[in-house]
Tab-separated table of C-alpha atoms in Angstrom:
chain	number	residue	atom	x	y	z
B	1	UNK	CA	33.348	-27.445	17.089
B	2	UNK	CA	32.153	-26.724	13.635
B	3	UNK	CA	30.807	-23.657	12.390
B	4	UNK	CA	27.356	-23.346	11.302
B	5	UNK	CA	28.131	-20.565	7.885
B	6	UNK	CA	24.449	-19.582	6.811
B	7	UNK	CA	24.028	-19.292	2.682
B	8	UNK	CA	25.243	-15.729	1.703
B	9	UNK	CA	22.142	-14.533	-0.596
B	10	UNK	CA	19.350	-15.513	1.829
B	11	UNK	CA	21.300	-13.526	4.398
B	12	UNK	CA	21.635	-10.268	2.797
B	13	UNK	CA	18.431	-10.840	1.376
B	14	UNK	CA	16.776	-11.075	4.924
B	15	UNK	CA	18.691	-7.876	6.346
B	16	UNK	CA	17.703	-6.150	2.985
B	17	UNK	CA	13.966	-6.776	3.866
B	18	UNK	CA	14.375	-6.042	7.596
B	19	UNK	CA	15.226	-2.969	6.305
B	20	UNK	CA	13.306	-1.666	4.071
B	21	UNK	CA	10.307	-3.546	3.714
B	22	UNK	CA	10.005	-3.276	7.634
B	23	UNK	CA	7.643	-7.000	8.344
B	24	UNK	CA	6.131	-4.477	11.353
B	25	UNK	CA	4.503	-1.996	8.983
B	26	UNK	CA	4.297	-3.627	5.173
B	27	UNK	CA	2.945	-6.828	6.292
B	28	UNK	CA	0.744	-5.490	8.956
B	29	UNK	CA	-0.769	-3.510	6.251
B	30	UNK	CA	-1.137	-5.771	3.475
B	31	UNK	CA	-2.466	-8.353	5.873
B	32	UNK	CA	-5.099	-5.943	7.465
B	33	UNK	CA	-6.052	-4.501	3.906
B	34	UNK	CA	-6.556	-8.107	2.384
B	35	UNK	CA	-9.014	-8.562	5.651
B	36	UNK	CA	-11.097	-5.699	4.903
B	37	UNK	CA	-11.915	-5.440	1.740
B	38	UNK	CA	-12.404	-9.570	1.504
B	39	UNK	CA	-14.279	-8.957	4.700
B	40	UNK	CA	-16.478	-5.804	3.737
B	41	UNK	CA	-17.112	-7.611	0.226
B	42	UNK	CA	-18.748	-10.562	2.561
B	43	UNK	CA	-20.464	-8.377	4.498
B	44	UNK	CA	-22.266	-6.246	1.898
B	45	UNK	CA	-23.191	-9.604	0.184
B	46	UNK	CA	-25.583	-10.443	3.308
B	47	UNK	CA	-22.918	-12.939	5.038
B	48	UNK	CA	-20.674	-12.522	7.928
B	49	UNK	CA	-16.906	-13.049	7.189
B	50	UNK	CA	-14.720	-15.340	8.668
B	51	UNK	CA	-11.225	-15.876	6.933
B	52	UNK	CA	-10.924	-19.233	5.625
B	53	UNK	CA	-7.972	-20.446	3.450
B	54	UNK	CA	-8.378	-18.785	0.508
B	55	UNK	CA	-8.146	-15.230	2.115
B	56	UNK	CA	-4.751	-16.494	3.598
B	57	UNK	CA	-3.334	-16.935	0.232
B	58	UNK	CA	-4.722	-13.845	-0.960
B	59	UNK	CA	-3.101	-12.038	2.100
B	60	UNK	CA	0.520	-14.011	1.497
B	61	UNK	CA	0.469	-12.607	-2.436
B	62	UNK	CA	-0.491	-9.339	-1.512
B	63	UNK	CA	2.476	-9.191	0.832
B	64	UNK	CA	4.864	-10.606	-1.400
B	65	UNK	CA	3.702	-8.571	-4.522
B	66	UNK	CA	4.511	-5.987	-2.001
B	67	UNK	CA	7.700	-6.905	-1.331
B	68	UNK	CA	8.095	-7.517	-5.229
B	69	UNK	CA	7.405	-3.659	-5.684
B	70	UNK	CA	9.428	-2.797	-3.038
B	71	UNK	CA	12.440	-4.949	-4.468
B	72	UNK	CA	12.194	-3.291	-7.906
B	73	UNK	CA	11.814	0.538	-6.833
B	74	UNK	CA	14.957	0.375	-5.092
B	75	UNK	CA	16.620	-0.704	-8.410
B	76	UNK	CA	14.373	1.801	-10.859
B	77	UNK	CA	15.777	4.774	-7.848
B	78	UNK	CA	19.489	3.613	-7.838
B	79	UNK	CA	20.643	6.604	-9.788
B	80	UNK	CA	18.729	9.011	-7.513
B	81	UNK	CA	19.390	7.482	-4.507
B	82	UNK	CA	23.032	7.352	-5.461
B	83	UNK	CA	22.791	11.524	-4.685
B	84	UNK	CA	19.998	11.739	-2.337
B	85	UNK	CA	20.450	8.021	-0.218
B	86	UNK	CA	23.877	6.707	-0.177
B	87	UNK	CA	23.052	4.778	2.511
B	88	UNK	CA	20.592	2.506	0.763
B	89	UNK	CA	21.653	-0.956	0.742
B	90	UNK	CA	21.610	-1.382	-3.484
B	91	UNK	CA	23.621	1.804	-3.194
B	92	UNK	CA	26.504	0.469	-0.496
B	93	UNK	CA	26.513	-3.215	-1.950
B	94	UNK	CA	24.673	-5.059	0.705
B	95	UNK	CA	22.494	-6.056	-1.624
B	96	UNK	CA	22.881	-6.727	-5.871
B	97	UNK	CA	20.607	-5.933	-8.716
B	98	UNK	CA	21.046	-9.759	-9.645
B	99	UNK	CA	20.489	-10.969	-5.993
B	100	UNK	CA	16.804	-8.718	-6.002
B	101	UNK	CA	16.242	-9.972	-9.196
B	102	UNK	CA	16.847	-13.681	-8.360
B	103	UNK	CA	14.461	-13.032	-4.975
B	104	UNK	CA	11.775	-11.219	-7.580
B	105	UNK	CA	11.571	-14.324	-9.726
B	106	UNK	CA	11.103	-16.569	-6.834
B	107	UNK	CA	8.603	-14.257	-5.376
B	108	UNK	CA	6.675	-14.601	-8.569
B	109	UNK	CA	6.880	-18.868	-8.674
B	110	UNK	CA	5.421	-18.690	-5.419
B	111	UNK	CA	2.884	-16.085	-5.877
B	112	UNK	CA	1.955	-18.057	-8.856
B	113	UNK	CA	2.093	-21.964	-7.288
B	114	UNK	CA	-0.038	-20.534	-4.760
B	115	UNK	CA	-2.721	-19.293	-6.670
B	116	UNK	CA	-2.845	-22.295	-8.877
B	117	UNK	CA	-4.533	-23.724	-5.529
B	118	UNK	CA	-7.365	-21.171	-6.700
B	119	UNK	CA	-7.665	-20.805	-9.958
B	120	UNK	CA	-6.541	-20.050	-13.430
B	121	UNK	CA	-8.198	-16.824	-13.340
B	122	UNK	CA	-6.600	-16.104	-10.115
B	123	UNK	CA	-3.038	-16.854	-11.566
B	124	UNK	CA	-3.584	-14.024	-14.260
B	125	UNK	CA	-5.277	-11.522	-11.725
B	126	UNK	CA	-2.208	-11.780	-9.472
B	127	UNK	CA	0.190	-11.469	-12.431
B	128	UNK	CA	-1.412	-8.324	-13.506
B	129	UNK	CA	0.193	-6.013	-10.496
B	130	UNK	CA	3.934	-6.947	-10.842
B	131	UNK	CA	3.526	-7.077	-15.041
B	132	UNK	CA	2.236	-3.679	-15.289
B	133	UNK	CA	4.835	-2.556	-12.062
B	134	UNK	CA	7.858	-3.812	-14.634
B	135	UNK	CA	6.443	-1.784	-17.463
B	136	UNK	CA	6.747	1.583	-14.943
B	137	UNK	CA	10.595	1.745	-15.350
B	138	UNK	CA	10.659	1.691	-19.273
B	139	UNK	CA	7.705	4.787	-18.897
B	140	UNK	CA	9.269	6.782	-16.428
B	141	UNK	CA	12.998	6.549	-18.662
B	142	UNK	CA	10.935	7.465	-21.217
B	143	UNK	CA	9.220	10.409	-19.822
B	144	UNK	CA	10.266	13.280	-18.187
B	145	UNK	CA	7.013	14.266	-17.329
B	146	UNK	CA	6.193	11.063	-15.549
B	147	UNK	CA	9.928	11.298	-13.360
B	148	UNK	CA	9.262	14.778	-12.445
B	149	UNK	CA	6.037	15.477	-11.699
B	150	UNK	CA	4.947	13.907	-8.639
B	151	UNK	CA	1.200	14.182	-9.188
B	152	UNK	CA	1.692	12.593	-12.372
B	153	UNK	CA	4.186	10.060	-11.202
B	154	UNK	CA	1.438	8.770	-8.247
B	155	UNK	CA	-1.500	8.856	-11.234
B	156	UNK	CA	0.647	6.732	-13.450
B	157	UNK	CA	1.686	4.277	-10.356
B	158	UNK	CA	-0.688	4.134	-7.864
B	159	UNK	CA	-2.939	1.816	-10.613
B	160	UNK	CA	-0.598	-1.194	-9.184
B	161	UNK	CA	-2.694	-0.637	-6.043
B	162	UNK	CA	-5.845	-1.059	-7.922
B	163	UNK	CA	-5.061	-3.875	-9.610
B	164	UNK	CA	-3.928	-5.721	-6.141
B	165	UNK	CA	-7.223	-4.659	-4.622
B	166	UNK	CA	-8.950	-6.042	-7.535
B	167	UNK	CA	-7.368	-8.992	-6.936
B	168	UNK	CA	-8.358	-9.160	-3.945
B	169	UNK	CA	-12.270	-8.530	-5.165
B	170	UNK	CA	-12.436	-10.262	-7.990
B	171	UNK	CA	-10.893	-14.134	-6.564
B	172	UNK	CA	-13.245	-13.840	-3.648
B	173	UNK	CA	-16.404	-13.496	-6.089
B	174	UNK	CA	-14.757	-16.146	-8.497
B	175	UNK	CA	-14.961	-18.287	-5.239
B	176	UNK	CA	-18.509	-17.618	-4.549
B	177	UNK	CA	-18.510	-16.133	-1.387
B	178	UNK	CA	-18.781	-12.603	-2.765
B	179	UNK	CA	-21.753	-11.613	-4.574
B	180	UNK	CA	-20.591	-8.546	-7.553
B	181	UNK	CA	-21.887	-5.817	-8.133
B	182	UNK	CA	-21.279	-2.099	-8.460
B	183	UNK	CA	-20.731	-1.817	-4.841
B	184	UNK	CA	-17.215	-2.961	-5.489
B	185	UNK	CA	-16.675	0.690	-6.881
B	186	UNK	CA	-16.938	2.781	-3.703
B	187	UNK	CA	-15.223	-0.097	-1.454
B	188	UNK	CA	-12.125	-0.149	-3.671
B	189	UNK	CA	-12.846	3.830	-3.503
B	190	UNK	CA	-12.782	3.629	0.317
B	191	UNK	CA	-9.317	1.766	0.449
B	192	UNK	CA	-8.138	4.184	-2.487
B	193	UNK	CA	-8.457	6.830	-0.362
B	194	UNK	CA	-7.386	5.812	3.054
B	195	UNK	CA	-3.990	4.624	1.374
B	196	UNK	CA	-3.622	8.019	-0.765
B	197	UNK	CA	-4.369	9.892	2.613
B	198	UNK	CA	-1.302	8.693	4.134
B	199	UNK	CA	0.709	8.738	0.659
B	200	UNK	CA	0.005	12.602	0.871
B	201	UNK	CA	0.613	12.524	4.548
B	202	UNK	CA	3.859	11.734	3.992
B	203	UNK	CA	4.644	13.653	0.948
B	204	UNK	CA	3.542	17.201	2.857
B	205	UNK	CA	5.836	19.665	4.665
B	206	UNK	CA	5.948	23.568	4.556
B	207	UNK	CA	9.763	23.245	4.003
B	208	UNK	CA	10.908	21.666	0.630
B	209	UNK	CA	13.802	21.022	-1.590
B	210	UNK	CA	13.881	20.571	-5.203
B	211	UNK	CA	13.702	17.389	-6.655
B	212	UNK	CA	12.370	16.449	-3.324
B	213	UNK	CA	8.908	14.956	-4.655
B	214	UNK	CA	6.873	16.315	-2.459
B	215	UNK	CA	3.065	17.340	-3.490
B	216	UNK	CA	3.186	20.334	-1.133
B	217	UNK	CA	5.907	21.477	-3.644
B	218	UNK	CA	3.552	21.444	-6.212
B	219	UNK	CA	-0.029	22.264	-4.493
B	220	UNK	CA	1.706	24.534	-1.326
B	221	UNK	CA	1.353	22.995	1.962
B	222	UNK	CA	-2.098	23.864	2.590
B	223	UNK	CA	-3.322	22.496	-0.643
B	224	UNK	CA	-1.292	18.840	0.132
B	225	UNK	CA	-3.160	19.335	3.063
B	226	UNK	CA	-6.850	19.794	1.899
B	227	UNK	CA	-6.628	16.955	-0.510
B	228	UNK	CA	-5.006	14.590	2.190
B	229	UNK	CA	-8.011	15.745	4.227
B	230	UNK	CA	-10.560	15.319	1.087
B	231	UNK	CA	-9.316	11.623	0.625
B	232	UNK	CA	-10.371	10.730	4.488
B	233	UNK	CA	-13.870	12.712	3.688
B	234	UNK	CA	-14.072	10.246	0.392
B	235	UNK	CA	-13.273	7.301	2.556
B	236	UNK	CA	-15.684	8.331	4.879
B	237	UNK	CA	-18.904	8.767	2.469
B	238	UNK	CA	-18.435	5.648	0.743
B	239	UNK	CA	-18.197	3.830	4.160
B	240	UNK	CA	-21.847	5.523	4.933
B	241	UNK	CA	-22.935	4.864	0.808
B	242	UNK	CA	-21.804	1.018	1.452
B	243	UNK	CA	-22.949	0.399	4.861
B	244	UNK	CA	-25.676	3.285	6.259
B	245	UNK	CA	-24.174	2.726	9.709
B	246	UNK	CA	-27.213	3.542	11.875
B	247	UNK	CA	-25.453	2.747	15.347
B	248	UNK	CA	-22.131	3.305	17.167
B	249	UNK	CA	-20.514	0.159	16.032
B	250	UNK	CA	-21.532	0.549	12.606
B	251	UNK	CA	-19.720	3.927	13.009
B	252	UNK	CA	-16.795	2.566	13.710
B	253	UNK	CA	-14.605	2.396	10.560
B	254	UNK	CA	-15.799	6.203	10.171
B	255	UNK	CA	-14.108	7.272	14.025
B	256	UNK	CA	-10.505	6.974	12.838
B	257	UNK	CA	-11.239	9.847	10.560
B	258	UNK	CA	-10.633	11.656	13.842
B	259	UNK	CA	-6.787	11.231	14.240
B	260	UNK	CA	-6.223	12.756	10.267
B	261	UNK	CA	-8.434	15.989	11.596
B	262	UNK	CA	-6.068	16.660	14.952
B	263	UNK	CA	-2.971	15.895	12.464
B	264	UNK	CA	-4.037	18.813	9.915
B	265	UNK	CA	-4.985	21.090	12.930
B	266	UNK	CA	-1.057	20.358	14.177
B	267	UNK	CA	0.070	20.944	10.629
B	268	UNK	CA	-1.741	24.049	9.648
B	269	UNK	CA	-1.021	25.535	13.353
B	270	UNK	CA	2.678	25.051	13.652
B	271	UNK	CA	3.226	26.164	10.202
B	272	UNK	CA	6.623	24.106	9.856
B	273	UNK	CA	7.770	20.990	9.467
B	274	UNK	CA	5.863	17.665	8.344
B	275	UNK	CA	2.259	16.429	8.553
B	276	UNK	CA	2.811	14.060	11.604
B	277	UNK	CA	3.179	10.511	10.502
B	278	UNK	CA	1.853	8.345	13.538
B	279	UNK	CA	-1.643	9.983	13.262
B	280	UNK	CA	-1.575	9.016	9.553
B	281	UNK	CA	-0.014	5.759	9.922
B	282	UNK	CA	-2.768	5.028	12.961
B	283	UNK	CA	-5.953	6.006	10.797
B	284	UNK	CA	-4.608	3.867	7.939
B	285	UNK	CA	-4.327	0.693	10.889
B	286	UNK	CA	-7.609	1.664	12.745
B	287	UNK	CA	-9.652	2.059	9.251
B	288	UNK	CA	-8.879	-1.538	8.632
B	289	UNK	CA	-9.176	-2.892	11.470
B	290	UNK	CA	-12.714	-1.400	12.300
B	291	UNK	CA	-13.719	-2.120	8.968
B	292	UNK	CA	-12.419	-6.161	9.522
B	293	UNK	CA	-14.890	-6.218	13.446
B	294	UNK	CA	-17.714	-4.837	11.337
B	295	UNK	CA	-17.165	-7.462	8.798
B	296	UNK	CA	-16.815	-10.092	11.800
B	297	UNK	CA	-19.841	-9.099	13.828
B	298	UNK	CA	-22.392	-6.446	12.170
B	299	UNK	CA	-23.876	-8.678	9.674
């Protein structure tokens, strides 16, 4: 009986991404994120959403610029994850620098074939993300500043978010079913700041290390804190701005703000350790979610 030997590349590529760009957790989010702000965009332009083609490709390129970002970070951190992770996979050799760079140009074809399907202006819009994401390395070697400080490193990075949720914005009104205006400010805003809530969340403990890159090294623990909490208030006013939720179902994308306010009463309590994760992973999840059934069914 013959053996069935499975191409090499595609193989470590697969266990690479099993790894660490977990499908439970990045695609789940990119998918649900794509949803509601397409969605909410609908909504607040008089219609109720329903996904239709379109929003499937713009949820596929989201994911794999995504993955993209993913696949390039690991090889802009090899030399500090040499010291800090040797257990990373570009750091053992289960993966190669050519082998991520081989999947990143394929990644692009695809991101770009599949936007073709929409438009030329859509092509360049989903270009923008990854382009500006490959200029990051050549800044950060460049800069001290940028490597070291974290609050300067997110401020310098954290623009490839806007340009993916601009994206996003800007293909559904080129398709017509999103009417523009300047209420695309606060509902980019609103996703801006449930994403930067759990980027603090994550990035705050009362213990740290140097070089560790945490912002409660920089603003203390209870100042990470505060602005992690000040990012779910933002989210939460331009929820109310956009939609003037005047019932309990229009309240709904505003109840997950809940979970963050138990986490930072753990936090600031016990006085050690982390700012727990699952609350902040679950308001990012909920957030979208409720704002997708309001999308669905409010309008």
């Amino acid at each position: 009986m013959s053996t069935v030997v499975l191409p090499r590349v595609p193989v470590r590529l697969g266990r690479f991404v099993l790894r660490m760009f977990r499908p439970h957790v990045y695609v789940t989010y990119g998918v649900l994120w794509v949803f509601a702000l397409e969605g909410s965009a609908v909504a607040l332009s008089g219609s109720a959403w329903r996904p239709t083609a379109a929003t499937a490709v713009r949820a596929a390129c989201v994911v794999l610029v995504l993955l993209f970002l993913r696949m390039l970070d690991e090889q802009k951190d090899l030399a500090h994850d040499r010291v800090h992770h040797p257990d990373r996979p570009l750091v053992t050799g289960a993966i190669t620098v050519p082998e991520l760079r081989g999947a990143m140009t394929v990644i692009t074809v695809v991101v770009v074939g599949l936007n073709a399907a929409l438009s030329p202006v859509a092509v360049l819009l989903t270009l923008l993300p990854p382009a500006y994401a490959l200029a990051l390395p050549v800044l950060e070697a460049a800069s001290a500043a940028v490597r070291e400080r974290p609050l300067l490193n997110l401020a310098v990075t954290y623009p490839v978010q806007v340009l993916l949720g601009g994206y996003v914005y800007l293909t559904a009104a080129g398709s017509g079913t999103v009417t523009a205006d300047w209420r695309a400010v606060p509902l980019l805003a609103l996703c801006a700041g449930v994403f930067l809530h759990f980027e603090f969340a994550r990035k705050t403990a009362w213990e740290s290390a140097p070089d560790d890159g945490l912002y409660s090294s920089v603003l203390g623990p209870a100042g990470s804190a505060a602005v992690a909490l000040a990012l779910v208030a933002g989210a939460v006013v331009c929820d109310v701005l956009l939609f003037r939720p005047t019932t309990v179902p229009g309240l709904l994308p505003c109840l997950p703000a809940l979970l963050p306010a138990v986490a930072a009463r753990r936090f600031l309590t016990a006085r050690h350790g982390g700012w727990p994760l699952a609350p902040a992973m679950g308001y990012v999840v909920l957030t979208h979610l409720a704002l997708v059934l309001q999308a669905v069914f409010l309008p």
